[in-house]
PDB file of C-alpha atoms in Angstrom:
ATOM      1  CA  GLU A   8       2.790  19.111  -0.775  1.00  0.00           C
ATOM      2  CA  VAL A   9       4.110  15.527  -0.793  1.00  0.00           C
ATOM      3  CA  GLN A  10       4.935  14.209  -4.304  1.00  0.00           C
ATOM      4  CA  LEU A  11       6.410  10.864  -5.292  1.00  0.00           C
ATOM      5  CA  LEU A  12       7.270  10.117  -8.953  1.00  0.00           C
ATOM      6  CA  GLU A  13       8.455   6.852 -10.030  1.00  0.00           C
ATOM      7  CA  SER A  14      10.301   6.029 -13.158  1.00  0.00           C
ATOM      8  CA  GLY A  15      12.309   3.179 -14.688  1.00  0.00           C
ATOM      9  CA  GLY A  16       9.813   0.634 -15.624  1.00  0.00           C
ATOM     10  CA  GLY A  17       9.719  -1.293 -18.649  1.00  0.00           C
ATOM     11  CA  LEU A  18       9.990  -4.650 -20.407  1.00  0.00           C
ATOM     12  CA  VAL A  19      12.805  -7.043 -19.181  1.00  0.00           C
ATOM     13  CA  GLN A  20      13.347 -10.639 -20.038  1.00  0.00           C
ATOM     14  CA  PRO A  21      13.095 -13.395 -17.282  1.00  0.00           C
ATOM     15  CA  GLY A  22      16.575 -13.451 -15.481  1.00  0.00           C
ATOM     16  CA  GLY A  23      17.103  -9.759 -16.283  1.00  0.00           C
ATOM     17  CA  SER A  24      17.634  -6.813 -14.021  1.00  0.00           C
ATOM     18  CA  LEU A  25      15.959  -3.424 -13.774  1.00  0.00           C
ATOM     19  CA  ARG A  26      16.146  -0.505 -11.578  1.00  0.00           C
ATOM     20  CA  VAL A  27      13.226   1.590 -10.622  1.00  0.00           C
ATOM     21  CA  SER A  28      13.394   4.980  -8.991  1.00  0.00           C
ATOM     22  CA  CYS A  29      11.163   7.390  -7.068  1.00  0.00           C
ATOM     23  CA  VAL A  30      11.849  11.196  -6.709  1.00  0.00           C
ATOM     24  CA  ALA A  31      10.289  12.670  -3.571  1.00  0.00           C
ATOM     25  CA  SER A  32       9.435  15.990  -2.730  1.00  0.00           C
ATOM     26  CA  GLY A  33       7.619  17.893   0.057  1.00  0.00           C
ATOM     27  CA  PHE A  34       9.069  16.359   3.243  1.00  0.00           C
ATOM     28  CA  THR A  35      12.391  15.657   4.865  1.00  0.00           C
ATOM     29  CA  PHE A  36      13.143  12.391   2.828  1.00  0.00           C
ATOM     30  CA  SER A  37      15.776  10.971   5.121  1.00  0.00           C
ATOM     31  CA  SER A  38      13.574  10.859   8.182  1.00  0.00           C
ATOM     32  CA  TYR A  39      10.829   8.826   6.690  1.00  0.00           C
ATOM     33  CA  ALA A  40      10.314   5.182   5.976  1.00  0.00           C
ATOM     34  CA  MET A  41      10.265   4.611   2.210  1.00  0.00           C
ATOM     35  CA  ASN A  42       8.486   1.536   0.732  1.00  0.00           C
ATOM     36  CA  TRP A  43       7.914  -0.175  -2.520  1.00  0.00           C
ATOM     37  CA  VAL A  44       4.393  -2.054  -2.843  1.00  0.00           C
ATOM     38  CA  ARG A  45       3.470  -3.864  -5.876  1.00  0.00           C
ATOM     39  CA  GLN A  46       0.381  -4.836  -7.530  1.00  0.00           C
ATOM     40  CA  ALA A  47       0.376  -7.607 -10.483  1.00  0.00           C
ATOM     41  CA  PRO A  48      -2.320  -6.983 -13.167  1.00  0.00           C
ATOM     42  CA  GLY A  49      -5.845  -7.580 -11.726  1.00  0.00           C
ATOM     43  CA  LYS A  50      -4.363  -8.683  -8.307  1.00  0.00           C
ATOM     44  CA  GLY A  51      -4.195  -7.174  -4.834  1.00  0.00           C
ATOM     45  CA  LEU A  52      -1.497  -5.224  -3.031  1.00  0.00           C
ATOM     46  CA  GLU A  53       1.916  -6.735  -2.176  1.00  0.00           C
ATOM     47  CA  TRP A  54       4.395  -4.987  -0.025  1.00  0.00           C
ATOM     48  CA  VAL A  55       7.894  -5.594  -1.270  1.00  0.00           C
ATOM     49  CA  SER A  56      10.532  -3.648   0.729  1.00  0.00           C
ATOM     50  CA  VAL A  57      11.207  -0.876   3.200  1.00  0.00           C
ATOM     51  CA  ILE A  58      14.041   1.477   4.092  1.00  0.00           C
ATOM     52  CA  CYS A  59      13.372   3.016   7.410  1.00  0.00           C
ATOM     53  CA  GLY A  60      13.860   6.563   8.445  1.00  0.00           C
ATOM     54  CA  SER A  61      16.932   7.856  10.161  1.00  0.00           C
ATOM     55  CA  ASP A  62      18.868   4.633  10.383  1.00  0.00           C
ATOM     56  CA  ASP A  63      18.207   3.171   6.723  1.00  0.00           C
ATOM     57  CA  ARG A  64      17.570  -0.306   8.126  1.00  0.00           C
ATOM     58  CA  THR A  65      16.062  -2.375   5.121  1.00  0.00           C
ATOM     59  CA  ASP A  66      13.630  -5.285   5.034  1.00  0.00           C
ATOM     60  CA  TYR A  67      12.088  -7.323   2.400  1.00  0.00           C
ATOM     61  CA  ALA A  68       9.257  -9.719   1.553  1.00  0.00           C
ATOM     62  CA  ALA A  69      10.369 -13.277   1.442  1.00  0.00           C
ATOM     63  CA  SER A  70       9.213 -13.352  -2.275  1.00  0.00           C
ATOM     64  CA  VAL A  71      12.186 -10.955  -3.209  1.00  0.00           C
ATOM     65  CA  LYS A  72      14.744 -11.306  -0.563  1.00  0.00           C
ATOM     66  CA  GLY A  73      18.174 -11.902  -2.102  1.00  0.00           C
ATOM     67  CA  ARG A  74      17.125 -10.463  -5.585  1.00  0.00           C
ATOM     68  CA  PHE A  75      16.030  -6.982  -4.796  1.00  0.00           C
ATOM     69  CA  THR A  76      17.763  -4.233  -3.054  1.00  0.00           C
ATOM     70  CA  ILE A  77      16.168  -0.950  -1.763  1.00  0.00           C
ATOM     71  CA  SER A  78      18.318   2.121  -1.317  1.00  0.00           C
ATOM     72  CA  ARG A  79      18.034   5.868  -1.176  1.00  0.00           C
ATOM     73  CA  ASP A  80      20.074   8.962  -2.160  1.00  0.00           C
ATOM     74  CA  VAL A  81      19.372  11.613   0.116  1.00  0.00           C
ATOM     75  CA  SER A  82      21.174  14.327  -1.819  1.00  0.00           C
ATOM     76  CA  LYS A  83      18.822  13.473  -4.869  1.00  0.00           C
ATOM     77  CA  ASN A  84      15.679  12.742  -2.719  1.00  0.00           C
ATOM     78  CA  THR A  85      15.352   9.452  -4.691  1.00  0.00           C
ATOM     79  CA  LEU A  86      14.443   6.077  -3.430  1.00  0.00           C
ATOM     80  CA  TYR A  87      15.618   2.912  -5.651  1.00  0.00           C
ATOM     81  CA  LEU A  88      14.611  -0.597  -6.098  1.00  0.00           C
ATOM     82  CA  GLN A  89      17.300  -2.591  -7.980  1.00  0.00           C
ATOM     83  CA  MET A  90      15.532  -5.761  -9.083  1.00  0.00           C
ATOM     84  CA  ASN A  91      17.654  -8.818 -10.189  1.00  0.00           C
ATOM     85  CA  SER A  92      16.907 -12.314 -11.373  1.00  0.00           C
ATOM     86  CA  LEU A  93      13.537 -11.141 -12.432  1.00  0.00           C
ATOM     87  CA  ARG A  94      10.716 -13.580 -12.795  1.00  0.00           C
ATOM     88  CA  THR A  95       7.386 -13.528 -14.570  1.00  0.00           C
ATOM     89  CA  ASP A  96       5.632 -13.216 -11.476  1.00  0.00           C
ATOM     90  CA  ASP A  97       7.572 -10.008 -10.447  1.00  0.00           C
ATOM     91  CA  ALA A  98       5.574  -8.282 -13.275  1.00  0.00           C
ATOM     92  CA  ALA A  99       3.357  -5.590 -11.606  1.00  0.00           C
ATOM     93  CA  VAL A 100       2.859  -1.937 -11.150  1.00  0.00           C
ATOM     94  CA  TYR A 101       5.485  -0.866  -8.514  1.00  0.00           C
ATOM     95  CA  TYR A 102       4.376   1.793  -6.164  1.00  0.00           C
ATOM     96  CA  CYS A 103       6.732   4.137  -4.189  1.00  0.00           C
ATOM     97  CA  VAL A 104       5.068   4.717  -0.760  1.00  0.00           C
ATOM     98  CA  LYS A 105       5.941   7.196   1.941  1.00  0.00           C
ATOM     99  CA  GLY A 106       5.667   5.894   5.480  1.00  0.00           C
ATOM    100  CA  GLY A 107       5.951   7.750   8.801  1.00  0.00           C
ATOM    101  CA  THR A 108       9.167   8.735  10.684  1.00  0.00           C
ATOM    102  CA  GLY A 109      11.680   5.987  11.690  1.00  0.00           C
ATOM    103  CA  THR A 110      10.139   2.639  11.598  1.00  0.00           C
ATOM    104  CA  ASN A 111       6.415   3.836  11.282  1.00  0.00           C
ATOM    105  CA  LEU A 112       4.856   2.044   8.299  1.00  0.00           C
ATOM    106  CA  LEU A 113       1.749   4.170   8.050  1.00  0.00           C
ATOM    107  CA  PHE A 114       1.278   4.356   4.285  1.00  0.00           C
ATOM    108  CA  ASP A 115       0.104   7.873   3.836  1.00  0.00           C
ATOM    109  CA  TYR A 116       1.354   9.013   0.389  1.00  0.00           C
ATOM    110  CA  TRP A 117       1.466   6.877  -2.856  1.00  0.00           C
ATOM    111  CA  GLY A 118       3.197   7.564  -6.069  1.00  0.00           C
ATOM    112  CA  ARG A 119       1.286   6.645  -9.432  1.00  0.00           C
ATOM    113  CA  GLY A 120       3.488   3.694  -9.876  1.00  0.00           C
ATOM    114  CA  THR A 121       5.746   2.363 -12.817  1.00  0.00           C
ATOM    115  CA  LEU A 122       4.949  -0.834 -14.651  1.00  0.00           C
ATOM    116  CA  VAL A 123       7.312  -3.652 -14.839  1.00  0.00           C
ATOM    117  CA  THR A 124       6.745  -6.200 -17.341  1.00  0.00           C
ATOM    118  CA  VAL A 125       8.897  -9.456 -17.390  1.00  0.00           C
ATOM    119  CA  SER A 126       8.438 -11.583 -20.423  1.00  0.00           C
ATOM    120  CA  SER A 127      10.509 -13.171 -23.168  1.00  0.00           C
TER     121      SER A 127
ATOM    122  CA  GLU B   9       2.905 -13.529   9.014  1.00  0.00           C
ATOM    123  CA  ILE B  10      -0.327 -11.921   9.744  1.00  0.00           C
ATOM    124  CA  VAL B  11      -3.117 -12.802   7.337  1.00  0.00           C
ATOM    125  CA  LEU B  12      -5.885 -10.277   6.611  1.00  0.00           C
ATOM    126  CA  THR B  13      -9.313 -11.778   5.460  1.00  0.00           C
ATOM    127  CA  GLN B  14     -11.573  -9.207   3.878  1.00  0.00           C
ATOM    128  CA  SER B  15     -15.260  -9.918   3.421  1.00  0.00           C
ATOM    129  CA  PRO B  16     -17.365  -9.828   1.269  1.00  0.00           C
ATOM    130  CA  ALA B  17     -15.337 -10.087  -1.694  1.00  0.00           C
ATOM    131  CA  THR B  18     -17.907  -7.914  -3.674  1.00  0.00           C
ATOM    132  CA  LEU B  19     -20.558  -5.697  -2.186  1.00  0.00           C
ATOM    133  CA  SER B  20     -23.280  -4.880  -4.745  1.00  0.00           C
ATOM    134  CA  LEU B  21     -25.157  -1.713  -3.481  1.00  0.00           C
ATOM    135  CA  SER B  22     -26.994   1.469  -4.663  1.00  0.00           C
ATOM    136  CA  PRO B  23     -25.828   5.085  -4.271  1.00  0.00           C
ATOM    137  CA  GLY B  24     -27.182   6.282  -0.787  1.00  0.00           C
ATOM    138  CA  GLU B  25     -27.058   2.777   0.862  1.00  0.00           C
ATOM    139  CA  ARG B  26     -24.732   2.051   3.764  1.00  0.00           C
ATOM    140  CA  ALA B  27     -21.649  -0.152   2.983  1.00  0.00           C
ATOM    141  CA  THR B  28     -20.119  -2.338   5.691  1.00  0.00           C
ATOM    142  CA  LEU B  29     -16.738  -3.970   4.941  1.00  0.00           C
ATOM    143  CA  SER B  30     -15.041  -6.520   7.146  1.00  0.00           C
ATOM    144  CA  CYS B  31     -11.278  -7.116   7.725  1.00  0.00           C
ATOM    145  CA  ARG B  32     -10.264 -10.155  10.130  1.00  0.00           C
ATOM    146  CA  ALA B  33      -6.709 -10.636  11.168  1.00  0.00           C
ATOM    147  CA  SER B  34      -5.206 -14.045  11.914  1.00  0.00           C
ATOM    148  CA  GLN B  35      -3.750 -12.551  15.333  1.00  0.00           C
ATOM    149  CA  SER B  36      -4.116  -9.287  17.087  1.00  0.00           C
ATOM    150  CA  VAL B  37      -2.867  -6.191  15.290  1.00  0.00           C
ATOM    151  CA  HIS B  38      -4.000  -4.158  18.100  1.00  0.00           C
ATOM    152  CA  SER B  39      -5.204  -0.810  16.396  1.00  0.00           C
ATOM    153  CA  TYR B  40      -2.522  -0.707  13.833  1.00  0.00           C
ATOM    154  CA  LEU B  41      -4.981  -1.294  10.891  1.00  0.00           C
ATOM    155  CA  ALA B  42      -5.526   0.963   7.895  1.00  0.00           C
ATOM    156  CA  TRP B  43      -7.972   1.124   5.099  1.00  0.00           C
ATOM    157  CA  PHE B  44      -7.154   2.329   1.446  1.00  0.00           C
ATOM    158  CA  GLN B  45      -9.499   3.087  -1.540  1.00  0.00           C
ATOM    159  CA  GLN B  46      -8.374   2.137  -4.987  1.00  0.00           C
ATOM    160  CA  LYS B  47     -10.190   3.282  -8.350  1.00  0.00           C
ATOM    161  CA  PRO B  48      -9.220   1.748 -11.639  1.00  0.00           C
ATOM    162  CA  GLY B  49      -5.928   2.969 -13.069  1.00  0.00           C
ATOM    163  CA  GLN B  50      -5.175   4.769  -9.853  1.00  0.00           C
ATOM    164  CA  ALA B  51      -2.980   4.427  -6.824  1.00  0.00           C
ATOM    165  CA  PRO B  52      -4.379   3.490  -3.367  1.00  0.00           C
ATOM    166  CA  ARG B  53      -5.381   6.230  -1.128  1.00  0.00           C
ATOM    167  CA  LEU B  54      -5.270   6.181   2.789  1.00  0.00           C
ATOM    168  CA  LEU B  55      -8.861   6.543   4.117  1.00  0.00           C
ATOM    169  CA  ILE B  56      -8.352   5.297   7.780  1.00  0.00           C
ATOM    170  CA  TYR B  57      -5.393   4.867   9.958  1.00  0.00           C
ATOM    171  CA  ASP B  58      -5.142   3.313  13.387  1.00  0.00           C
ATOM    172  CA  ALA B  59      -8.436   1.650  12.914  1.00  0.00           C
ATOM    173  CA  SER B  60     -10.658   4.495  13.355  1.00  0.00           C
ATOM    174  CA  ASN B  61      -8.852   7.939  12.432  1.00  0.00           C
ATOM    175  CA  ARG B  62      -9.868   9.407   9.154  1.00  0.00           C
ATOM    176  CA  ALA B  63      -6.807  10.781   6.992  1.00  0.00           C
ATOM    177  CA  THR B  64      -6.723  14.318   5.687  1.00  0.00           C
ATOM    178  CA  GLY B  65      -9.367  15.246   3.397  1.00  0.00           C
ATOM    179  CA  ILE B  66     -11.449  12.070   3.824  1.00  0.00           C
ATOM    180  CA  PRO B  67     -15.132  12.999   4.164  1.00  0.00           C
ATOM    181  CA  ALA B  68     -16.880  12.081   7.404  1.00  0.00           C
ATOM    182  CA  ARG B  69     -19.039   9.380   5.640  1.00  0.00           C
ATOM    183  CA  PHE B  70     -16.190   7.003   6.042  1.00  0.00           C
ATOM    184  CA  SER B  71     -15.532   5.597   9.506  1.00  0.00           C
ATOM    185  CA  GLY B  72     -13.530   2.778  10.812  1.00  0.00           C
ATOM    186  CA  SER B  73     -14.009   0.546  13.875  1.00  0.00           C
ATOM    187  CA  GLY B  74     -12.527  -2.277  15.683  1.00  0.00           C
ATOM    188  CA  SER B  75      -9.247  -3.529  17.332  1.00  0.00           C
ATOM    189  CA  GLY B  76      -7.395  -6.782  18.150  1.00  0.00           C
ATOM    190  CA  THR B  77      -8.519  -9.050  15.095  1.00  0.00           C
ATOM    191  CA  ASP B  78     -11.736  -7.593  13.730  1.00  0.00           C
ATOM    192  CA  PHE B  79     -12.331  -4.451  11.894  1.00  0.00           C
ATOM    193  CA  THR B  80     -15.164  -2.644  10.138  1.00  0.00           C
ATOM    194  CA  LEU B  81     -15.034   0.129   7.379  1.00  0.00           C
ATOM    195  CA  THR B  82     -18.447   1.810   7.145  1.00  0.00           C
ATOM    196  CA  ILE B  83     -19.593   4.168   4.449  1.00  0.00           C
ATOM    197  CA  SER B  84     -22.645   5.681   5.715  1.00  0.00           C
ATOM    198  CA  SER B  85     -24.237   6.768   2.524  1.00  0.00           C
ATOM    199  CA  LEU B  86     -22.602   5.715  -0.953  1.00  0.00           C
ATOM    200  CA  GLU B  87     -21.670   8.342  -3.224  1.00  0.00           C
ATOM    201  CA  PRO B  88     -21.012   7.672  -6.947  1.00  0.00           C
ATOM    202  CA  GLU B  89     -17.381   8.214  -6.406  1.00  0.00           C
ATOM    203  CA  ASP B  90     -17.127   5.651  -3.739  1.00  0.00           C
ATOM    204  CA  PHE B  91     -17.559   2.617  -5.941  1.00  0.00           C
ATOM    205  CA  ALA B  92     -13.951   1.282  -5.675  1.00  0.00           C
ATOM    206  CA  VAL B  93     -11.962  -1.548  -4.395  1.00  0.00           C
ATOM    207  CA  TYR B  94     -10.910  -1.170  -0.691  1.00  0.00           C
ATOM    208  CA  TYR B  95      -8.044  -2.761   1.091  1.00  0.00           C
ATOM    209  CA  CYS B  96      -7.206  -3.201   4.803  1.00  0.00           C
ATOM    210  CA  GLN B  97      -3.404  -3.204   5.788  1.00  0.00           C
ATOM    211  CA  GLN B  98      -1.736  -4.031   9.098  1.00  0.00           C
ATOM    212  CA  ARG B  99       1.567  -2.590  10.212  1.00  0.00           C
ATOM    213  CA  TYR B 100       1.705  -4.153  13.806  1.00  0.00           C
ATOM    214  CA  ASN B 101       3.837  -7.073  13.116  1.00  0.00           C
ATOM    215  CA  TRP B 102       6.401  -6.698  10.046  1.00  0.00           C
ATOM    216  CA  PRO B 103       8.117  -7.769   8.021  1.00  0.00           C
ATOM    217  CA  PRO B 104       6.039  -8.303   6.228  1.00  0.00           C
ATOM    218  CA  VAL B 105       3.339  -5.529   6.169  1.00  0.00           C
ATOM    219  CA  THR B 106       0.328  -7.372   4.845  1.00  0.00           C
ATOM    220  CA  PHE B 107      -2.841  -6.421   2.961  1.00  0.00           C
ATOM    221  CA  GLY B 108      -6.070  -8.065   2.742  1.00  0.00           C
ATOM    222  CA  GLY B 109      -7.516  -9.351  -0.541  1.00  0.00           C
ATOM    223  CA  GLY B 110      -9.746  -6.391  -1.112  1.00  0.00           C
ATOM    224  CA  THR B 111     -13.542  -5.898  -1.343  1.00  0.00           C
ATOM    225  CA  LYS B 112     -14.920  -4.512  -4.325  1.00  0.00           C
ATOM    226  CA  VAL B 113     -17.989  -2.148  -4.113  1.00  0.00           C
ATOM    227  CA  GLU B 114     -20.018  -2.126  -7.208  1.00  0.00           C
ATOM    228  CA  ILE B 115     -23.017  -0.466  -8.258  1.00  0.00           C
ATOM    229  CA  LYS B 116     -26.106  -2.624  -8.080  1.00  0.00           C
TER     230      LYS B 116
END
C-alpha cells in the first residue's frame, strides 16, 4: 500500500527558511517522479516542483524557482522541499504527490499535507 | 503555460441528479487530462486519468470524456458523498503542470 507522510510545516517569518519532508512507502521510491503541490487557504491547487524518477531531474514553478529546492534521499525513502526567502503568498498546505515512473506526472497518490504559515 | 478553465464554478444539484463538469484547455493536451475530487480537510483524490480512465476503486458512476481542448466529467447519479470540489489537471506540457480553478458541487 502506497503511503506518503509529510512533516515539517509550521510558522515562519517572511524571509525565513523551512524544510518540509515526506516519507514514502509501498513502492520503489527512486523510480517514481515525486512532486510537491500546494494549496493556499480557500484556494485551488498549484504545482510547485518535481523530481523525476531514475535521473532525478528537477523542475519548478516560476513562482518558486530560485527559492525552493526539491531533493530526495533514497536510503531514507524521503522527499524534501527546502524553502528559502519565504513570502506571505507561500503560505499553504504542501502536499507530497507521487507520480508515475520517470517523467510521468500522473498524480496517483497524495499525502495528507503539511501546513506552512508565513507571518510576522 | 497551458491554462485550464473549469465551468461552472458552482453546481447546485440534488442527490440522484446527474452532474456534468467542464474543463477547457487553452491549447491541446491530447488525452493527458486528469480529474480529482477534494473534500473539506482532505487531500485530493485521483478519479479519472488520461481523460477517460477511472482510477483504482473509483465507482462506475464517474466517467470522463473528451480530448484535445474540451473535457467533461460526468457523475451519473449523485451520491451524498460526491458533494465536493473537483479539479482538472493537465500533464501534457510541463513545466508547469497546471490545474483548473475547480468546480464545487453543492447540495441544492
